[in-house]
Amino acid sequence: MQDVSVHETVWVLSLTLMAVVATIFAWVVAGAARGGVEAAPAATTAYRWRAGLFWVAAVAGVLIAAATLAPWPIPGHARGVEKADLVVQAKAHQWRWELSRDSVPVGKVVEFELTADDVNHGFALYRGDRLIAQTQAMPGFTNRLRVRFDAPGEYRVLCLEYCGVGHHAMRAVINAVAAQ
Ligand code: CUA
């Protein structure tokens, strides 16, 4: 449900911005048709506006990026999790996941050691439809991703980077079970 409202907001925002750009465009065209304004003073004003807008856009860009990227499930955040209780090796192949185990104890910190056999893949861990952690699985490298499995149940592993015709088939399930 949340996705739908986010998409709608982005869509409305896009339409609004397009309308603003179209209006400015029409205003400029209409001005030119009326005979325009003197070029030199108009250019000076425009340059001043452009310089101001550049800084507004630059500052807004940095603030928006900082605010929206901070809560993302990127490995930097996962690294902040305390030390791992157990390690799971995960190797990506075209097109399947090879996991050293498919069940983990609830409440423990699991460190995934990720690599790939062939091309770059994306290891994405979902609880329901929510992405809770992800990083790349790359040939020749081992990437580490620490995740605490807070709730029992099924967690889905999907590939998050397009890796060929079987990309969509790269699925696996990890079960978080109550510790014995
Ligand atoms: Cu592996 Cu997409």
PDB file of C-alpha atoms and ligand atoms in Angstrom:
ATOM      1  CA  MET A   1       0.000   0.000   0.000  1.00  0.00           C
ATOM      2  CA  GLN A   2       2.792   2.363   0.957  1.00  0.00           C
ATOM      3  CA  ASP A   3       4.435   1.855  -2.445  1.00  0.00           C
ATOM      4  CA  VAL A   4       1.259   2.930  -4.248  1.00  0.00           C
ATOM      5  CA  SER A   5       1.027   6.212  -2.350  1.00  0.00           C
ATOM      6  CA  VAL A   6       4.750   6.908  -2.876  1.00  0.00           C
ATOM      7  CA  HIS A   7       4.373   6.272  -6.604  1.00  0.00           C
ATOM      8  CA  GLU A   8       1.324   8.518  -6.727  1.00  0.00           C
ATOM      9  CA  THR A   9       3.177  11.292  -4.923  1.00  0.00           C
ATOM     10  CA  VAL A  10       6.135  11.038  -7.299  1.00  0.00           C
ATOM     11  CA  TRP A  11       3.779  10.996 -10.271  1.00  0.00           C
ATOM     12  CA  VAL A  12       1.876  14.102  -9.103  1.00  0.00           C
ATOM     13  CA  LEU A  13       5.164  15.858  -8.326  1.00  0.00           C
ATOM     14  CA  SER A  14       6.508  15.021 -11.803  1.00  0.00           C
ATOM     15  CA  LEU A  15       3.330  16.314 -13.483  1.00  0.00           C
ATOM     16  CA  THR A  16       3.461  19.507 -11.430  1.00  0.00           C
ATOM     17  CA  LEU A  17       7.101  20.146 -12.342  1.00  0.00           C
ATOM     18  CA  MET A  18       6.370  19.417 -16.019  1.00  0.00           C
ATOM     19  CA  ALA A  19       3.480  21.907 -15.861  1.00  0.00           C
ATOM     20  CA  VAL A  20       5.765  24.543 -14.312  1.00  0.00           C
ATOM     21  CA  VAL A  21       8.413  24.007 -17.011  1.00  0.00           C
ATOM     22  CA  ALA A  22       5.766  24.131 -19.756  1.00  0.00           C
ATOM     23  CA  THR A  23       4.314  27.350 -18.313  1.00  0.00           C
ATOM     24  CA  ILE A  24       7.737  29.026 -18.199  1.00  0.00           C
ATOM     25  CA  PHE A  25       8.408  27.854 -21.741  1.00  0.00           C
ATOM     26  CA  ALA A  26       5.084  29.259 -22.971  1.00  0.00           C
ATOM     27  CA  TRP A  27       5.730  32.555 -21.136  1.00  0.00           C
ATOM     28  CA  VAL A  28       9.167  32.894 -22.801  1.00  0.00           C
ATOM     29  CA  VAL A  29       7.729  32.093 -26.236  1.00  0.00           C
ATOM     30  CA  ALA A  30       4.896  34.601 -25.710  1.00  0.00           C
ATOM     31  CA  GLY A  31       7.413  37.258 -24.585  1.00  0.00           C
ATOM     32  CA  ALA A  32       9.550  36.690 -27.679  1.00  0.00           C
ATOM     33  CA  ALA A  33       6.462  36.961 -29.899  1.00  0.00           C
ATOM     34  CA  ARG A  34       5.616  40.358 -28.348  1.00  0.00           C
ATOM     35  CA  GLY A  35       9.036  41.661 -29.400  1.00  0.00           C
ATOM     36  CA  GLY A  36      11.026  40.457 -26.441  1.00  0.00           C
ATOM     37  CA  VAL A  37      13.070  42.457 -24.000  1.00  0.00           C
ATOM     38  CA  GLU A  38      16.481  43.998 -24.399  1.00  0.00           C
ATOM     39  CA  ALA A  39      19.022  41.207 -24.403  1.00  0.00           C
ATOM     40  CA  ALA A  40      21.809  42.584 -22.179  1.00  0.00           C
ATOM     41  CA  PRO A  41      19.857  43.492 -18.993  1.00  0.00           C
ATOM     42  CA  ALA A  42      17.712  40.381 -19.357  1.00  0.00           C
ATOM     43  CA  ALA A  43      20.840  38.204 -19.564  1.00  0.00           C
ATOM     44  CA  THR A  44      22.370  39.806 -16.454  1.00  0.00           C
ATOM     45  CA  THR A  45      19.182  39.155 -14.459  1.00  0.00           C
ATOM     46  CA  ALA A  46      19.012  35.603 -15.790  1.00  0.00           C
ATOM     47  CA  TYR A  47      22.640  34.875 -14.825  1.00  0.00           C
ATOM     48  CA  ARG A  48      22.011  36.184 -11.314  1.00  0.00           C
ATOM     49  CA  TRP A  49      18.961  33.942 -11.005  1.00  0.00           C
ATOM     50  CA  ARG A  50      20.870  30.991 -12.401  1.00  0.00           C
ATOM     51  CA  ALA A  51      23.714  31.382  -9.903  1.00  0.00           C
ATOM     52  CA  GLY A  52      21.222  31.628  -7.036  1.00  0.00           C
ATOM     53  CA  LEU A  53      19.231  28.629  -8.219  1.00  0.00           C
ATOM     54  CA  PHE A  54      22.396  26.583  -8.611  1.00  0.00           C
ATOM     55  CA  TRP A  55      23.238  26.985  -4.918  1.00  0.00           C
ATOM     56  CA  VAL A  56      19.652  26.354  -3.832  1.00  0.00           C
ATOM     57  CA  ALA A  57      19.593  23.153  -5.912  1.00  0.00           C
ATOM     58  CA  ALA A  58      23.036  22.050  -4.690  1.00  0.00           C
ATOM     59  CA  VAL A  59      22.183  22.519  -1.000  1.00  0.00           C
ATOM     60  CA  ALA A  60      18.737  20.945  -1.443  1.00  0.00           C
ATOM     61  CA  GLY A  61      20.323  17.994  -3.263  1.00  0.00           C
ATOM     62  CA  VAL A  62      22.790  17.308  -0.450  1.00  0.00           C
ATOM     63  CA  LEU A  63      20.102  17.624   2.256  1.00  0.00           C
ATOM     64  CA  ILE A  64      17.594  15.413   0.415  1.00  0.00           C
ATOM     65  CA  ALA A  65      20.258  12.779  -0.314  1.00  0.00           C
ATOM     66  CA  ALA A  66      21.386  12.725   3.329  1.00  0.00           C
ATOM     67  CA  ALA A  67      17.801  12.465   4.629  1.00  0.00           C
ATOM     68  CA  THR A  68      16.636   9.780   2.202  1.00  0.00           C
ATOM     69  CA  LEU A  69      19.770   7.626   1.958  1.00  0.00           C
ATOM     70  CA  ALA A  70      20.408   7.327   5.698  1.00  0.00           C
ATOM     71  CA  PRO A  71      17.645   4.786   6.422  1.00  0.00           C
ATOM     72  CA  TRP A  72      18.493   2.558   3.435  1.00  0.00           C
ATOM     73  CA  PRO A  73      19.512  -1.017   4.095  1.00  0.00           C
ATOM     74  CA  ILE A  74      23.026  -0.601   2.734  1.00  0.00           C
ATOM     75  CA  PRO A  75      26.008  -2.576   4.016  1.00  0.00           C
ATOM     76  CA  GLY A  76      27.469   0.402   5.906  1.00  0.00           C
ATOM     77  CA  HIS A  77      24.568   0.187   8.324  1.00  0.00           C
ATOM     78  CA  ALA A  78      24.732  -3.558   8.606  1.00  0.00           C
ATOM     79  CA  ARG A  79      28.419  -3.223   9.499  1.00  0.00           C
ATOM     80  CA  GLY A  80      27.379  -1.285  12.569  1.00  0.00           C
ATOM     81  CA  VAL A  81      25.730  -4.399  13.936  1.00  0.00           C
ATOM     82  CA  GLU A  82      27.762  -6.066  16.680  1.00  0.00           C
ATOM     83  CA  LYS A  83      29.949  -9.038  15.964  1.00  0.00           C
ATOM     84  CA  ALA A  84      28.573 -12.054  14.194  1.00  0.00           C
ATOM     85  CA  ASP A  85      27.301 -15.140  16.027  1.00  0.00           C
ATOM     86  CA  LEU A  86      27.525 -17.329  12.955  1.00  0.00           C
ATOM     87  CA  VAL A  87      28.627 -17.163   9.336  1.00  0.00           C
ATOM     88  CA  VAL A  88      26.673 -18.229   6.288  1.00  0.00           C
ATOM     89  CA  GLN A  89      28.481 -18.600   2.971  1.00  0.00           C
ATOM     90  CA  ALA A  90      26.414 -17.466   0.025  1.00  0.00           C
ATOM     91  CA  LYS A  91      27.562 -17.932  -3.547  1.00  0.00           C
ATOM     92  CA  ALA A  92      25.666 -16.597  -6.531  1.00  0.00           C
ATOM     93  CA  HIS A  93      25.480 -18.545  -9.761  1.00  0.00           C
ATOM     94  CA  GLN A  94      23.619 -17.912 -12.987  1.00  0.00           C
ATOM     95  CA  TRP A  95      20.957 -18.508 -11.805  1.00  0.00           C
ATOM     96  CA  ARG A  96      20.670 -19.791  -8.305  1.00  0.00           C
ATOM     97  CA  TRP A  97      21.903 -19.143  -4.761  1.00  0.00           C
ATOM     98  CA  GLU A  98      24.179 -21.606  -3.043  1.00  0.00           C
ATOM     99  CA  LEU A  99      23.819 -21.131   0.728  1.00  0.00           C
ATOM    100  CA  SER A 100      25.849 -23.016   3.316  1.00  0.00           C
ATOM    101  CA  ARG A 101      22.678 -23.213   5.424  1.00  0.00           C
ATOM    102  CA  ASP A 102      19.071 -22.252   4.976  1.00  0.00           C
ATOM    103  CA  SER A 103      18.014 -21.851   8.565  1.00  0.00           C
ATOM    104  CA  VAL A 104      19.368 -19.493  11.215  1.00  0.00           C
ATOM    105  CA  PRO A 105      18.545 -18.930  14.878  1.00  0.00           C
ATOM    106  CA  VAL A 106      16.280 -15.995  15.753  1.00  0.00           C
ATOM    107  CA  GLY A 107      17.961 -13.124  17.577  1.00  0.00           C
ATOM    108  CA  LYS A 108      21.489 -14.001  16.434  1.00  0.00           C
ATOM    109  CA  VAL A 109      23.686 -11.877  14.216  1.00  0.00           C
ATOM    110  CA  VAL A 110      24.412 -13.696  10.979  1.00  0.00           C
ATOM    111  CA  GLU A 111      27.320 -12.685   8.802  1.00  0.00           C
ATOM    112  CA  PHE A 112      26.829 -13.510   5.147  1.00  0.00           C
ATOM    113  CA  GLU A 113      30.031 -14.063   3.193  1.00  0.00           C
ATOM    114  CA  LEU A 114      29.015 -13.267  -0.334  1.00  0.00           C
ATOM    115  CA  THR A 115      30.691 -14.020  -3.599  1.00  0.00           C
ATOM    116  CA  ALA A 116      29.736 -15.012  -7.132  1.00  0.00           C
ATOM    117  CA  ASP A 117      30.738 -17.693  -9.555  1.00  0.00           C
ATOM    118  CA  ASP A 118      30.272 -15.813 -12.819  1.00  0.00           C
ATOM    119  CA  VAL A 119      28.955 -12.247 -12.995  1.00  0.00           C
ATOM    120  CA  ASN A 120      27.810  -9.599 -10.511  1.00  0.00           C
ATOM    121  CA  HIS A 121      24.620 -10.390  -8.627  1.00  0.00           C
ATOM    122  CA  GLY A 122      22.754  -8.579  -5.889  1.00  0.00           C
ATOM    123  CA  PHE A 123      22.016 -10.375  -2.620  1.00  0.00           C
ATOM    124  CA  ALA A 124      18.788  -8.951  -1.233  1.00  0.00           C
ATOM    125  CA  LEU A 125      17.118 -10.215   1.919  1.00  0.00           C
ATOM    126  CA  TYR A 126      13.389  -9.636   2.343  1.00  0.00           C
ATOM    127  CA  ARG A 127      11.025 -10.131   5.224  1.00  0.00           C
ATOM    128  CA  GLY A 128       7.622 -10.159   3.554  1.00  0.00           C
ATOM    129  CA  ASP A 129       7.838  -7.428   0.934  1.00  0.00           C
ATOM    130  CA  ARG A 130      10.290  -5.342   2.922  1.00  0.00           C
ATOM    131  CA  LEU A 131      13.944  -5.235   1.913  1.00  0.00           C
ATOM    132  CA  ILE A 132      15.921  -5.505   5.136  1.00  0.00           C
ATOM    133  CA  ALA A 133      19.507  -5.893   3.891  1.00  0.00           C
ATOM    134  CA  GLN A 134      21.369  -6.102   0.641  1.00  0.00           C
ATOM    135  CA  THR A 135      24.798  -6.021  -0.916  1.00  0.00           C
ATOM    136  CA  GLN A 136      26.503  -7.161  -4.080  1.00  0.00           C
ATOM    137  CA  ALA A 137      27.783 -10.650  -4.745  1.00  0.00           C
ATOM    138  CA  MET A 138      30.799 -10.274  -7.022  1.00  0.00           C
ATOM    139  CA  PRO A 139      33.160 -12.779  -8.614  1.00  0.00           C
ATOM    140  CA  GLY A 140      36.638 -12.609  -7.065  1.00  0.00           C
ATOM    141  CA  PHE A 141      35.514 -10.690  -3.958  1.00  0.00           C
ATOM    142  CA  THR A 142      33.985 -11.576  -0.615  1.00  0.00           C
ATOM    143  CA  ASN A 143      31.480  -9.047   0.662  1.00  0.00           C
ATOM    144  CA  ARG A 144      30.275  -9.316   4.235  1.00  0.00           C
ATOM    145  CA  LEU A 145      26.785  -8.448   5.353  1.00  0.00           C
ATOM    146  CA  ARG A 146      25.642  -8.717   8.964  1.00  0.00           C
ATOM    147  CA  VAL A 147      21.988  -9.176   9.723  1.00  0.00           C
ATOM    148  CA  ARG A 148      20.146  -9.827  12.947  1.00  0.00           C
ATOM    149  CA  PHE A 149      17.097 -11.995  12.363  1.00  0.00           C
ATOM    150  CA  ASP A 150      14.737 -10.393  14.863  1.00  0.00           C
ATOM    151  CA  ALA A 151      11.580 -12.317  14.087  1.00  0.00           C
ATOM    152  CA  PRO A 152      11.011 -15.983  13.293  1.00  0.00           C
ATOM    153  CA  GLY A 153       9.718 -17.008   9.889  1.00  0.00           C
ATOM    154  CA  GLU A 154      10.659 -17.056   6.247  1.00  0.00           C
ATOM    155  CA  TYR A 155      13.075 -14.555   4.763  1.00  0.00           C
ATOM    156  CA  ARG A 156      13.380 -14.451   1.006  1.00  0.00           C
ATOM    157  CA  VAL A 157      16.628 -13.987  -0.869  1.00  0.00           C
ATOM    158  CA  LEU A 158      16.230 -12.412  -4.295  1.00  0.00           C
ATOM    159  CA  CYS A 159      18.797 -11.232  -6.807  1.00  0.00           C
ATOM    160  CA  LEU A 160      18.852  -7.439  -6.951  1.00  0.00           C
ATOM    161  CA  GLU A 161      21.056  -6.948  -9.993  1.00  0.00           C
ATOM    162  CA  TYR A 162      20.097  -7.974 -13.494  1.00  0.00           C
ATOM    163  CA  CYS A 163      22.385 -10.871 -14.358  1.00  0.00           C
ATOM    164  CA  GLY A 164      20.882 -12.495 -17.427  1.00  0.00           C
ATOM    165  CA  VAL A 165      17.750 -14.237 -18.630  1.00  0.00           C
ATOM    166  CA  GLY A 166      17.368 -16.305 -15.450  1.00  0.00           C
ATOM    167  CA  HIS A 167      17.756 -13.331 -13.090  1.00  0.00           C
ATOM    168  CA  HIS A 168      14.177 -13.574 -11.827  1.00  0.00           C
ATOM    169  CA  ALA A 169      14.687 -17.217 -10.912  1.00  0.00           C
ATOM    170  CA  MET A 170      17.442 -16.478  -8.386  1.00  0.00           C
ATOM    171  CA  ARG A 171      15.404 -17.036  -5.273  1.00  0.00           C
ATOM    172  CA  ALA A 172      16.083 -18.770  -2.023  1.00  0.00           C
ATOM    173  CA  VAL A 173      14.471 -18.934   1.400  1.00  0.00           C
ATOM    174  CA  ILE A 174      16.121 -18.669   4.792  1.00  0.00           C
ATOM    175  CA  ASN A 175      14.132 -19.741   7.816  1.00  0.00           C
ATOM    176  CA  ALA A 176      14.705 -17.990  11.113  1.00  0.00           C
ATOM    177  CA  VAL A 177      13.859 -20.469  13.841  1.00  0.00           C
ATOM    178  CA  ALA A 178      13.760 -20.254  17.621  1.00  0.00           C
ATOM    179  CA  ALA A 179      17.196 -21.097  19.024  1.00  0.00           C
ATOM    180  CA  GLN A 180      17.417 -24.587  20.546  1.00  0.00           C
TER     181      GLN A 180
HETATM  182 CU1  CUA B   1      21.646 -12.855 -10.215  1.00  0.00          CU
HETATM  183 CU2  CUA B   1      20.220 -11.211 -11.034  1.00  0.00          CU
END
